[in-house]
Each structure stands twice: as C-alpha cells, then as structure tokens.
mmCIF file of C-alpha atoms in Angstrom:
data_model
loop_
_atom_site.group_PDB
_atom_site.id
_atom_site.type_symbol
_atom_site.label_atom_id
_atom_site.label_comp_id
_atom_site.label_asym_id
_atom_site.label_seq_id
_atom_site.Cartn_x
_atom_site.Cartn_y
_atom_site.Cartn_z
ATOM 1 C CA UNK A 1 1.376 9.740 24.514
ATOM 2 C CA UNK A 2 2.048 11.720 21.481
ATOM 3 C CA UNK A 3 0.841 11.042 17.942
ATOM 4 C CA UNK A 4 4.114 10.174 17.091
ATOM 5 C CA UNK A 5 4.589 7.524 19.768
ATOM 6 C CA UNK A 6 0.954 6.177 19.325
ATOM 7 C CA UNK A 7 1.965 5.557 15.249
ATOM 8 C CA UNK A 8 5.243 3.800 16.094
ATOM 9 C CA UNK A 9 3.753 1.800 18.512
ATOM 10 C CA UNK A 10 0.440 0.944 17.366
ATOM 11 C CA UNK A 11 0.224 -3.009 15.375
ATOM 12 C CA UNK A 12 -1.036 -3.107 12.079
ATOM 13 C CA UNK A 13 -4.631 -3.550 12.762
ATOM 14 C CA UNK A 14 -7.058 -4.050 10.274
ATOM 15 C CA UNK A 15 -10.227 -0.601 10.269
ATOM 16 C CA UNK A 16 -13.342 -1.835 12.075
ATOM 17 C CA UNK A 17 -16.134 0.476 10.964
ATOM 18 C CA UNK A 18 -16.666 3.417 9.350
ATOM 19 C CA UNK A 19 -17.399 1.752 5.998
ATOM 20 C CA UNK A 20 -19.547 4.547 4.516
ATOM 21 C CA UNK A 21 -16.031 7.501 5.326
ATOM 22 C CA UNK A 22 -14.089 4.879 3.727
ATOM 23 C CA UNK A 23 -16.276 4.077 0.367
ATOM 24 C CA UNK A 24 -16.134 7.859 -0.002
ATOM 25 C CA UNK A 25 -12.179 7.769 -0.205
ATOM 26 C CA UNK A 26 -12.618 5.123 -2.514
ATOM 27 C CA UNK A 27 -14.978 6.918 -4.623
ATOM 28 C CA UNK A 28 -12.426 10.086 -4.525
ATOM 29 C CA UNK A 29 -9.797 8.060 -6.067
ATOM 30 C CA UNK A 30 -11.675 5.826 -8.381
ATOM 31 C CA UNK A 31 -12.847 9.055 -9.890
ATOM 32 C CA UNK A 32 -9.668 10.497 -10.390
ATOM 33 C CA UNK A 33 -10.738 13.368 -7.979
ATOM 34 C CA UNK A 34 -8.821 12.772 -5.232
ATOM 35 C CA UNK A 35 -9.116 15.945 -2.926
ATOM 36 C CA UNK A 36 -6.173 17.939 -1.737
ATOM 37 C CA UNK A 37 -7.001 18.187 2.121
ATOM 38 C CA UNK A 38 -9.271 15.906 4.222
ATOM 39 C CA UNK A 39 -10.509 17.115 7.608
ATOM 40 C CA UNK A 40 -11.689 14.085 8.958
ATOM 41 C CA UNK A 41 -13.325 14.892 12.243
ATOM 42 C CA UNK A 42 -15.103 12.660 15.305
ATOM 43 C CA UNK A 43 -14.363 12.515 18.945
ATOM 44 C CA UNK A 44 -11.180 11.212 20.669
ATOM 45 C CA UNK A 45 -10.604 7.244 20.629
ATOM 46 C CA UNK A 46 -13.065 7.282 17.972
ATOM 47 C CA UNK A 47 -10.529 6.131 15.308
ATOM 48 C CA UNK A 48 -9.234 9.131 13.558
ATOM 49 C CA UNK A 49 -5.455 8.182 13.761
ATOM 50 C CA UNK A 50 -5.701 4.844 12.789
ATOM 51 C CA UNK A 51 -7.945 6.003 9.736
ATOM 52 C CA UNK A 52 -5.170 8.866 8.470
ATOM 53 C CA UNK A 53 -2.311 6.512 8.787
ATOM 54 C CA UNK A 54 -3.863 3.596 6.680
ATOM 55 C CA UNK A 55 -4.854 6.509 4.493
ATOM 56 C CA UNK A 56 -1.661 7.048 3.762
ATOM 57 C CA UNK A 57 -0.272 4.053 3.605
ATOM 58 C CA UNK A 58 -2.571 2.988 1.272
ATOM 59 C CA UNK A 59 -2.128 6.164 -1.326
ATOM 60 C CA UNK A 60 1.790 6.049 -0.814
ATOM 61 C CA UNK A 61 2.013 2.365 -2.049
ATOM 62 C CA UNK A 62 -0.356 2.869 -5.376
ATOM 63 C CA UNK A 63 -0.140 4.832 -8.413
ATOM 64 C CA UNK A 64 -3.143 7.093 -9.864
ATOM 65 C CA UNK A 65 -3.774 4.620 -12.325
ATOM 66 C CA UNK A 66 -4.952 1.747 -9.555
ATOM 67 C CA UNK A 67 -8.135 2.422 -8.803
ATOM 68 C CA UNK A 68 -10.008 -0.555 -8.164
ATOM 69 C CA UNK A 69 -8.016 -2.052 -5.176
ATOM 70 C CA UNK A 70 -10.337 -1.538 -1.863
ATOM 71 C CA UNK A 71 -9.101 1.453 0.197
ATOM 72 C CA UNK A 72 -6.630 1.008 2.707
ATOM 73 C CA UNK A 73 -5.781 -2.510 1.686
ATOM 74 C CA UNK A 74 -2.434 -3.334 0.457
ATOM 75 C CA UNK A 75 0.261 -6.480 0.550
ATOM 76 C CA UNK A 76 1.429 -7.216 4.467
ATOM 77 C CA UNK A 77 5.148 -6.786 3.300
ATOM 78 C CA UNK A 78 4.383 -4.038 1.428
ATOM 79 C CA UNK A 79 7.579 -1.648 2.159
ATOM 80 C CA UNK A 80 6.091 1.839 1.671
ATOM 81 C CA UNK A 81 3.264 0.764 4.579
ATOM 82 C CA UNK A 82 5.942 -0.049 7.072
ATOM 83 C CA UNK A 83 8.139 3.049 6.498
ATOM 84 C CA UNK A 84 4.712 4.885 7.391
ATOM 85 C CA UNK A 85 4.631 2.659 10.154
ATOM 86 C CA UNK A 86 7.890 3.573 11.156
ATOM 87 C CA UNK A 87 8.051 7.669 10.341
ATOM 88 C CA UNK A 88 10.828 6.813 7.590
ATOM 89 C CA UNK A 89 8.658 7.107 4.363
ATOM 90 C CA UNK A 90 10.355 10.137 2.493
ATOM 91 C CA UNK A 91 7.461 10.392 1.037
ATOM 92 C CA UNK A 92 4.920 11.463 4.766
ATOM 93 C CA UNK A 93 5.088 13.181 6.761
ATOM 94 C CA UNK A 94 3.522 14.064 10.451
ATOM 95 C CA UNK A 95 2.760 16.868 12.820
ATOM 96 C CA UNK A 96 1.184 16.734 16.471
ATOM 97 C CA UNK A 97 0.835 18.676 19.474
ATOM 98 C CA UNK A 98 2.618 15.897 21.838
ATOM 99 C CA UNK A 99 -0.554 17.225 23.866
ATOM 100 C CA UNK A 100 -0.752 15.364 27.368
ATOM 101 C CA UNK A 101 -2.556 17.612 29.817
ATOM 102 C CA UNK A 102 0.249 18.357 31.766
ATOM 103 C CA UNK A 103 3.001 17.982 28.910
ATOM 104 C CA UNK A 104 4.756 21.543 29.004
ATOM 105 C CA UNK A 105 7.656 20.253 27.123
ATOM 106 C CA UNK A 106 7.135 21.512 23.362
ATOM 107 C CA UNK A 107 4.802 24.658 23.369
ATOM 108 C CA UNK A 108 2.235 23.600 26.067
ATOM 109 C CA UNK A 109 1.120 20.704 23.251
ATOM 110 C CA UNK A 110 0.696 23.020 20.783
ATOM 111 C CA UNK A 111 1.670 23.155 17.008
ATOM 112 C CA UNK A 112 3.380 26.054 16.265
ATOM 113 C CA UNK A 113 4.095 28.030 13.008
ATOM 114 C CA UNK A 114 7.832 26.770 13.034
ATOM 115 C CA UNK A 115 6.455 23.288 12.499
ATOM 116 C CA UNK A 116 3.707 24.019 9.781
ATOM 117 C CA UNK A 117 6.004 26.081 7.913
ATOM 118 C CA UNK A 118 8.569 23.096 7.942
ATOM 119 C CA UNK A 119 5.449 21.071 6.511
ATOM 120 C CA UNK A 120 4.988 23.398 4.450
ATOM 121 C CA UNK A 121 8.760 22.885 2.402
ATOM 122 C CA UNK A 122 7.933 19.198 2.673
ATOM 123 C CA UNK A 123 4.365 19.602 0.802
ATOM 124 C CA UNK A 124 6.581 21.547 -2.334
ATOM 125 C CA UNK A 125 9.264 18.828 -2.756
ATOM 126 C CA UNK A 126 8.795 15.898 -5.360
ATOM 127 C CA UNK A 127 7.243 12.767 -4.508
ATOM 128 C CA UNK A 128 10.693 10.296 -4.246
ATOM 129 C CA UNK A 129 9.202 6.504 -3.919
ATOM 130 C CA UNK A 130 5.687 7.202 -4.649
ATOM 131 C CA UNK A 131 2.828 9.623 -6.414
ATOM 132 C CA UNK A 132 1.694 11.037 -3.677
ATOM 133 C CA UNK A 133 3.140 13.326 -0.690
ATOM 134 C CA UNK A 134 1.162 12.675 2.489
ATOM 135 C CA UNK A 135 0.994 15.220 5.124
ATOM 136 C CA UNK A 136 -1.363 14.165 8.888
ATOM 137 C CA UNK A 137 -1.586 16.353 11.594
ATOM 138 C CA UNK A 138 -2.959 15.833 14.507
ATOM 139 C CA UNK A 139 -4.627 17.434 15.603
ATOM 140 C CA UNK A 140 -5.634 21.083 14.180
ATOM 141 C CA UNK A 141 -7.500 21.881 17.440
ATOM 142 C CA UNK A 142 -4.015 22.385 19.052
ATOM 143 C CA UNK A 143 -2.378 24.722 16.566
ATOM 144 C CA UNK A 144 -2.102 28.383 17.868
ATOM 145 C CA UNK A 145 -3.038 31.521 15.554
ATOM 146 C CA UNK A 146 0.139 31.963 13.080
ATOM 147 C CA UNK A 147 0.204 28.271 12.661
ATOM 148 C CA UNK A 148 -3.339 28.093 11.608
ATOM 149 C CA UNK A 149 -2.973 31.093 9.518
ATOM 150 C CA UNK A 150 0.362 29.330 7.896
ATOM 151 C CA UNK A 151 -1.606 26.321 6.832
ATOM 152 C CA UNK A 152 -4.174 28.286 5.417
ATOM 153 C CA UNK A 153 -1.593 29.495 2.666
ATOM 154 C CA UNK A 154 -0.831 25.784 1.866
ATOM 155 C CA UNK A 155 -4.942 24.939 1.686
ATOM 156 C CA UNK A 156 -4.666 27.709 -0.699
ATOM 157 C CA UNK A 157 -1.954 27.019 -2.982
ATOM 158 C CA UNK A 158 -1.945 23.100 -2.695
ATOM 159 C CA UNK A 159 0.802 21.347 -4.568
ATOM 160 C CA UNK A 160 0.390 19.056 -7.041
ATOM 161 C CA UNK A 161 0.176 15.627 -5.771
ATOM 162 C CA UNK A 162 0.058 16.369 -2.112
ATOM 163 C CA UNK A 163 -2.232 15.508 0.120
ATOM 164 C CA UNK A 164 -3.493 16.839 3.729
ATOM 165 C CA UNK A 165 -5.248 15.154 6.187
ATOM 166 C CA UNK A 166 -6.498 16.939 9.242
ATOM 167 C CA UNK A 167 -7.783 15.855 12.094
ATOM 168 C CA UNK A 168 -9.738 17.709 14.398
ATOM 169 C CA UNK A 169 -11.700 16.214 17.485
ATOM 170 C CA UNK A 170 -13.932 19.544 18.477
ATOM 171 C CA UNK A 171 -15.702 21.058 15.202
ATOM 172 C CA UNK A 172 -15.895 24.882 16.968
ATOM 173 C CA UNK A 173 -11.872 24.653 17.006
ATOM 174 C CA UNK A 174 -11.589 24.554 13.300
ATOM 175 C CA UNK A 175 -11.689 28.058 11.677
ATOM 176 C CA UNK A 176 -14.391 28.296 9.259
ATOM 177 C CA UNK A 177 -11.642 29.444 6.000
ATOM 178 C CA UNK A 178 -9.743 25.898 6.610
ATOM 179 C CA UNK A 179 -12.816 23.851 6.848
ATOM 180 C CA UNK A 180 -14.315 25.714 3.775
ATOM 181 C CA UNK A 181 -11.040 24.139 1.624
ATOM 182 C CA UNK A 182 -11.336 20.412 3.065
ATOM 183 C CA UNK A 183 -13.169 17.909 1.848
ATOM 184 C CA UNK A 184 -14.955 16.663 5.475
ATOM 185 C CA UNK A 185 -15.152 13.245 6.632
ATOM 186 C CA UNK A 186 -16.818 12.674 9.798
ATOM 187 C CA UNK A 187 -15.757 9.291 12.391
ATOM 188 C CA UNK A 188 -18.979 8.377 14.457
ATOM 189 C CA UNK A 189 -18.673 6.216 17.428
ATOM 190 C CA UNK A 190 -18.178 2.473 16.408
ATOM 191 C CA UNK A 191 -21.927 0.010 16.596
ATOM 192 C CA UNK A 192 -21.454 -1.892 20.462
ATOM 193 C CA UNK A 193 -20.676 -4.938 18.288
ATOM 194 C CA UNK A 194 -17.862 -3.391 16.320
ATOM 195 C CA UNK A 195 -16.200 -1.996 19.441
ATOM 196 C CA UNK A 196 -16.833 -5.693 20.765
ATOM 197 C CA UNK A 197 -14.844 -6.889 18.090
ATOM 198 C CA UNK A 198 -12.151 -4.004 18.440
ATOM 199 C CA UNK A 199 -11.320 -4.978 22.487
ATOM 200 C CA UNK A 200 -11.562 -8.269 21.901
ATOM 201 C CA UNK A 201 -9.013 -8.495 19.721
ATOM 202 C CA UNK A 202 -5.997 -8.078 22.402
ATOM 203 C CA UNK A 203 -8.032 -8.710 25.406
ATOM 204 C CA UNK A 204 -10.281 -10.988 27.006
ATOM 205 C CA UNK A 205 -13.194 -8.915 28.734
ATOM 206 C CA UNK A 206 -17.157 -9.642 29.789
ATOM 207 C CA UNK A 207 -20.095 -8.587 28.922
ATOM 208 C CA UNK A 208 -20.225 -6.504 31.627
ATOM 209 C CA UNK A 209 -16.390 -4.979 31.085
ATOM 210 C CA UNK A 210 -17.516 -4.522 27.363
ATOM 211 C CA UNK A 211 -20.734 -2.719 28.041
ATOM 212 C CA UNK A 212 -19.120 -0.385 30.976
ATOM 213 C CA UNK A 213 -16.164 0.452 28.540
ATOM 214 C CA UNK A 214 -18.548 1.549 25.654
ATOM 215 C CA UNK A 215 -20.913 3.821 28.017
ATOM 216 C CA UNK A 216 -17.675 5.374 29.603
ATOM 217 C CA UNK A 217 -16.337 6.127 26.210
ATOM 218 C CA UNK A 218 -19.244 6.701 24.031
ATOM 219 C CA UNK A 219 -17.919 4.211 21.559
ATOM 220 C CA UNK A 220 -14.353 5.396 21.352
ATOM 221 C CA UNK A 221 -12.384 2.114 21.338
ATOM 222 C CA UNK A 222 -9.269 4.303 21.372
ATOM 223 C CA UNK A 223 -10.335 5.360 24.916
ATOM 224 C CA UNK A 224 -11.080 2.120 25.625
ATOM 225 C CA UNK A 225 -7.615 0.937 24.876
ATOM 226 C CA UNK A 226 -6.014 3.692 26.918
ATOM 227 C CA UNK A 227 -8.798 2.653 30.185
ATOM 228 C CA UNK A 228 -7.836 -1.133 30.086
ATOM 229 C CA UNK A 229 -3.803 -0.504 29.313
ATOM 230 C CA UNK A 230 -3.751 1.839 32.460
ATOM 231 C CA UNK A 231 -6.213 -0.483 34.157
ATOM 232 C CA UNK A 232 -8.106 1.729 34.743
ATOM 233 C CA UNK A 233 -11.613 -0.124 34.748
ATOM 234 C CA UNK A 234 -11.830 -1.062 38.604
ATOM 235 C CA UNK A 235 -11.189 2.591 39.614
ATOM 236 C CA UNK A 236 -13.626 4.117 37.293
ATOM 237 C CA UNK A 237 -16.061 1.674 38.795
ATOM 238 C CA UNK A 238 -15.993 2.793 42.261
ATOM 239 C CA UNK A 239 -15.518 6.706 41.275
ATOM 240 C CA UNK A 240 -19.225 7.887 41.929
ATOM 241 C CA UNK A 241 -18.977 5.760 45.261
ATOM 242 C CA UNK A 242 -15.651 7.274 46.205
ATOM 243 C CA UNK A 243 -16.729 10.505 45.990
ATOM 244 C CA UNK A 244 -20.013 9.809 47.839
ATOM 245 C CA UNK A 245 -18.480 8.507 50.615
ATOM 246 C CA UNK A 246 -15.788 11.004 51.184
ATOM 247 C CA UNK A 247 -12.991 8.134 50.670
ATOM 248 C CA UNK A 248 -10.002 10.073 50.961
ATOM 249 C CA UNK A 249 -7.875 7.369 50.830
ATOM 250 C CA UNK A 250 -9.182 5.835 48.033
ATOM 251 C CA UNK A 251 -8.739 9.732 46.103
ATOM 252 C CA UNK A 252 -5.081 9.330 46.979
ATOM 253 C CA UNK A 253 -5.395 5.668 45.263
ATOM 254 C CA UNK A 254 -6.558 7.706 42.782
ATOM 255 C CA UNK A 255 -4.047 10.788 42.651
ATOM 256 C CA UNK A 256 -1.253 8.039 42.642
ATOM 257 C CA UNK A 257 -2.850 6.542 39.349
ATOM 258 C CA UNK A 258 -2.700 9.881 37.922
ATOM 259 C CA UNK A 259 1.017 10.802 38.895
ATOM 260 C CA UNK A 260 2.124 7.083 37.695
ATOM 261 C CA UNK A 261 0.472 7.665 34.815
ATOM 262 C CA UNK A 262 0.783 11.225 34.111
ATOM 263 C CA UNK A 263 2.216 11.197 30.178
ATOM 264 C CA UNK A 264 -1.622 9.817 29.800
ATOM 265 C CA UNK A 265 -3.350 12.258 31.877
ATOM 266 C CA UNK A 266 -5.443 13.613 29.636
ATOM 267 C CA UNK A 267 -7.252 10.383 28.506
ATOM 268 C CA UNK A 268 -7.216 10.328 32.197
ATOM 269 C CA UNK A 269 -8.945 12.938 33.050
ATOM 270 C CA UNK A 270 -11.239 12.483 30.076
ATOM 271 C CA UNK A 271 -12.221 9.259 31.296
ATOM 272 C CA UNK A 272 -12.591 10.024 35.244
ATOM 273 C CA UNK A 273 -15.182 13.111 33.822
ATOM 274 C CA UNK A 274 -17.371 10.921 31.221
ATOM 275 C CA UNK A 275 -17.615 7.993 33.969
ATOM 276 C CA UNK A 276 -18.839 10.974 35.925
ATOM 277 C CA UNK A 277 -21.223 12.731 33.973
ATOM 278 C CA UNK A 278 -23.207 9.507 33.262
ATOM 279 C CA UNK A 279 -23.107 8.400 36.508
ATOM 280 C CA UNK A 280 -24.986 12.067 37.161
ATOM 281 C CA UNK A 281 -27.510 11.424 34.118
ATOM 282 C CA UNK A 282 -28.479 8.198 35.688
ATOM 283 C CA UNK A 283 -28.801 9.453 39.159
ATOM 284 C CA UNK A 284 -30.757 12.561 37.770
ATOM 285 C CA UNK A 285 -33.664 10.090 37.237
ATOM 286 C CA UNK A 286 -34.272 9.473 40.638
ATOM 287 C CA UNK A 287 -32.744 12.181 43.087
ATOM 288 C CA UNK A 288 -31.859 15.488 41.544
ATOM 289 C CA UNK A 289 -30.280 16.285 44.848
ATOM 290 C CA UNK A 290 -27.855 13.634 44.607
ATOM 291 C CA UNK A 291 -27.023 14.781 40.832
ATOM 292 C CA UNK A 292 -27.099 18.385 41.753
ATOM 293 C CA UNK A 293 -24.210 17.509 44.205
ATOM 294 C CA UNK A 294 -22.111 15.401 41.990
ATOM 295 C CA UNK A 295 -22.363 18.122 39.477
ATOM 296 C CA UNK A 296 -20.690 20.052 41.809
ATOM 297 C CA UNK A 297 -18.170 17.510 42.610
ATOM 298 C CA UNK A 298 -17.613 17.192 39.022
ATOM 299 C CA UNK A 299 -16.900 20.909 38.067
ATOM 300 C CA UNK A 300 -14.606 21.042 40.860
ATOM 301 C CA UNK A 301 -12.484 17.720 39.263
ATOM 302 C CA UNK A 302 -12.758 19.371 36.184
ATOM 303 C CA UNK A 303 -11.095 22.546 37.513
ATOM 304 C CA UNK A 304 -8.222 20.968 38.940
ATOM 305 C CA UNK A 305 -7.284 19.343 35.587
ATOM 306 C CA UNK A 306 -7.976 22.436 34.104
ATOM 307 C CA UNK A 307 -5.836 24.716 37.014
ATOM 308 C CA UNK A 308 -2.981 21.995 36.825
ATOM 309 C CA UNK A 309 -2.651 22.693 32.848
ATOM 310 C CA UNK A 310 -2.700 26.855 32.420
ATOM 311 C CA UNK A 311 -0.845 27.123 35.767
ATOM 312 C CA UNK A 312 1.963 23.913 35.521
ATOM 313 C CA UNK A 313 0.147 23.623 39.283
ATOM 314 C CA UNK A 314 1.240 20.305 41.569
ATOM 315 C CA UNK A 315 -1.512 17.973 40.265
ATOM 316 C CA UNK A 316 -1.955 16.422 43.715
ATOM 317 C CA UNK A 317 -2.468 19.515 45.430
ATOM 318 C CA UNK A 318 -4.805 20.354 42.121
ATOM 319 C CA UNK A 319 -6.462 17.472 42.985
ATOM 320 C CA UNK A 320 -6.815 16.986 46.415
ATOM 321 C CA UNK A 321 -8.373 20.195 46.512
ATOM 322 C CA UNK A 322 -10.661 18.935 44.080
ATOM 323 C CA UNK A 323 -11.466 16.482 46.826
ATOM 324 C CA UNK A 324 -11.982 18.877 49.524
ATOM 325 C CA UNK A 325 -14.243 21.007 47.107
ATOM 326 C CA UNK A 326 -16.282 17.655 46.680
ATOM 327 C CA UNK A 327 -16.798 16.669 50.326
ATOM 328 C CA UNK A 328 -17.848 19.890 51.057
ATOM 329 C CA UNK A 329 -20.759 19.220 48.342
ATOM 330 C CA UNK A 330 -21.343 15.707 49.922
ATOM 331 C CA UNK A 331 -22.113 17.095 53.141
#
C-alpha cells in the first residue's frame, strides 16, 4: 500500500507517544523558529506517517501568530485537517515511492526527479488557504540519484513559508548534504503499554497476541496493524516450526498468503524475517546448531524476496526455492 493510499485511508487517530519529538515541534513554533525541513527518522510501523500528516495538518490550520495551542491538536471539523486527510489541501502536498516489494508499476517504487522537480514548483507558489506550504515525502530512502540531487537545490534555497518533512526509515540511505540542512527528529519504538493502547484501539487481542506482536515488530504498531489486518499472527506463529519440519504444504499455505496479499508484500516479508531472526536469537541460547541452520534458512527467504524484486522473478518459484534451500539446511 502506497503512502498515498495509507493517508486516505487511515482514521483520524489521535499520536500515542513520542511526546519528547513532539514538544520539540512545539518549541520550534512557539519560538518563532520554525525550521524549513524536518527529517524525521525511526524504523517502519514506528509512526512516522501518522506524525508528518498531523504535522501538517496542524501548521496548515494555524497562523504564525498561534503559538500556544498544543501541537498537532486542532477542532475535529476543522476543514484544512480533512483536505489533508483527503490529498485536496491546495496548500500540501505529497510524494512516495508506491514501494511494495514487488510493485514495478511507477519506477520500481522509486521517486524520481520528474516528481521532486514537480514539488519543487509547488514549494515556490503562494500559500492559498493558509501560512504555510507543506511538502511530506515518503520516504527519501527510495529516491534515486537526480532526485536526491534535485531536492538538495530546494534544501538550499527554501522558500519562504514552506515547509519539508522527510522521512527516512534507514539513516545510511540519507546523504550526508540533505541531512546536514534538516532539522532531525528521531521516532523510537512505542513503551509495550503505549503500543497496548495503540492495538487495542480497533481490536480486541491477549496478552499473549499483544506481547508476540510487539517482539515481532520491535514496537512498530504500524507493523502491527499490517500483521493483524492480513491475519497474519497464526502463520507467523508456526513459521520457525514450519520450517523445522520441512512442511511443504504449510510453505504453500504460506506462498498463497503472499500472492493474495502481494500489494503488502513487503511488510510481508519484513515480518516473516523479524519473526525469524528472533526466533534464531532465542534458539542461539541453547543449540547453536539449530540457530546456525535457521540462519541459513533465513538468508535463503531473504534471497528470494530479494531475487523476486531486482529480477520481477515468479514469487512462488522465488519462494519455493527458498524452501528447498531450507530443507536442505534442516537435514
């Protein structure tokens, strides 16, 4: 799912967490210093989308001279927050690679100059309903040479009354001349309790559910989301044991998850991978041998994602020769 889709379809929640990243926004604004560009950083799920869009909501429905209102709070029927909502504000604007693993459909999910440069004329126009101009994209890691290189000439000239906000989920993808002219916010994973009260919101899960969810993700609750939408839960559960036991019919289970599912492949495969490299951590404990061979297994998974992306590959042959590559590290 791209950016795009996840902001149109994504309710109006209110931000659970990251109090201290969003008293320093505050600060920014009370203090009349409000940055041009934000790279706001942390790993995926962690909450990085839902922070730049009520970023932006909140600066495109006050003037300069409010600063006292808490950050990203504004009236429910505020009309400037649900044009955001909707991708109709004149005054926003958003870029994103559409990047699903397997998505080949605009650039191999990657943001290209054509798109920065159009960014680029939006950032120079007048504001029309508000002070600001907001521009989020998501994510920088997926932008190829001459786009990065094109927003480096807006970080450099910034318009008046525009602001950036960048997102960027691995901190070696970001070239050291764009991070040098951001201010940098950094997401951490949510506390187990405010992940707790994330889930809960929309779904009723144990204990148990919670706890599993927040070790697979790291504290993500983004992840988390994606797991229990795709129900996903009961096959990351069995995974390590699947692969143990040479189950090839429950791989093909598995394989038919992934091809129903494949516009989400990439939290996928994300998922399947950080279910297995704690399940090798744990098992390292006790029998190296054992975690020596899933490590195997693992690399092997890992390829086929990795094959099936650079070489538009069948993902179920990708795959099932993942399997094969596994047994043969079982044995």
């Amino acid at each position: 799912m791209s950016a795009n889709e996840r902001m149109t379809k994504q309710h109006d929640a209110k931000m659970v967490g990251h109090g201290e990243e969003i008293e320093r926004v505050i600060s920014a604004k009370s203090s009349g210093r409000m940055h041009h560009a934000w790279l706001i950083s942390g790993p995926q799920g962690v909450g990085k989308s839902m922070f730049a869009k009520q970023f932006a909501k909140w600066l495109l429905q006050r003037g300069p001279e409010d600063s006292s209102a808490t950050v990203f709070s504004y009236p429910e029927n505020d009309p400037g927050a649900h044009k955001v909502q909707a991708l109709t504000h004149p005054d926003f604007m958003l870029i994103d690679s559409g990047a699903d693993l397997l998505d080949v459909g605009k650039s191999n999910g990657t943001i290209v100059v054509d798109e920065v440069r159009a960014a680029s004329s939006f950032s120079h126009k007048m504001p029309v309903e508000s002070h600001y101009r907001v521009l989020i994209v998501d994510s920088i890691d997926e932008m190829n040479f001459n786009a990065s290189n094109a927003l480096l000439k807006v970080l450099e000239e910034p318009p008046e009354n525009m602001v950036l906000i960048l997102l960027n989920h691995a901190p070696g993808k970001v070239l050291p001349t764009i991070r040098s002219r951001c201010y940098q916010l950094k997401l951490n994973p949510l506390s187990f309790e405010e992940f707790r009260r994330v889930l809960l919101r929309d779904h009723a899960l144990s204990t148990i559910d919670l706890e599993k969810l927040y070790k697979i993700t790291a504290g993500a609750p983004g992840m988390a989301l994606e797991a229990i939408s795709l129900h996903l839960l009961p096959t990351l559960s069995k995974l390590p044991q699947v692969l143990q036991s040479n189950d090839i019919e429950a791989w093909r289970e598995l394989i038919a998850l992934c091809k129903k599912h494949q516009s989400s492949i990439t939290s996928i495969a994300d998922l399947l991978l950080s279910t297995l490299r704690i399940e090798i951590s744990e098992i390292a404990a006790h029998n190296l041998e054992c975690a020596h061979t899933m490590l195997q297994s693992l690399m092997a998974i890992e390829q086929a994602f990795v094959n099936a992306k650079k070489s538009h590959l069948d993902l179920e042959s990708a795959l099932l020769a993942a399997f094969n590559n596994a047994a043969l590290f079982a044995r």
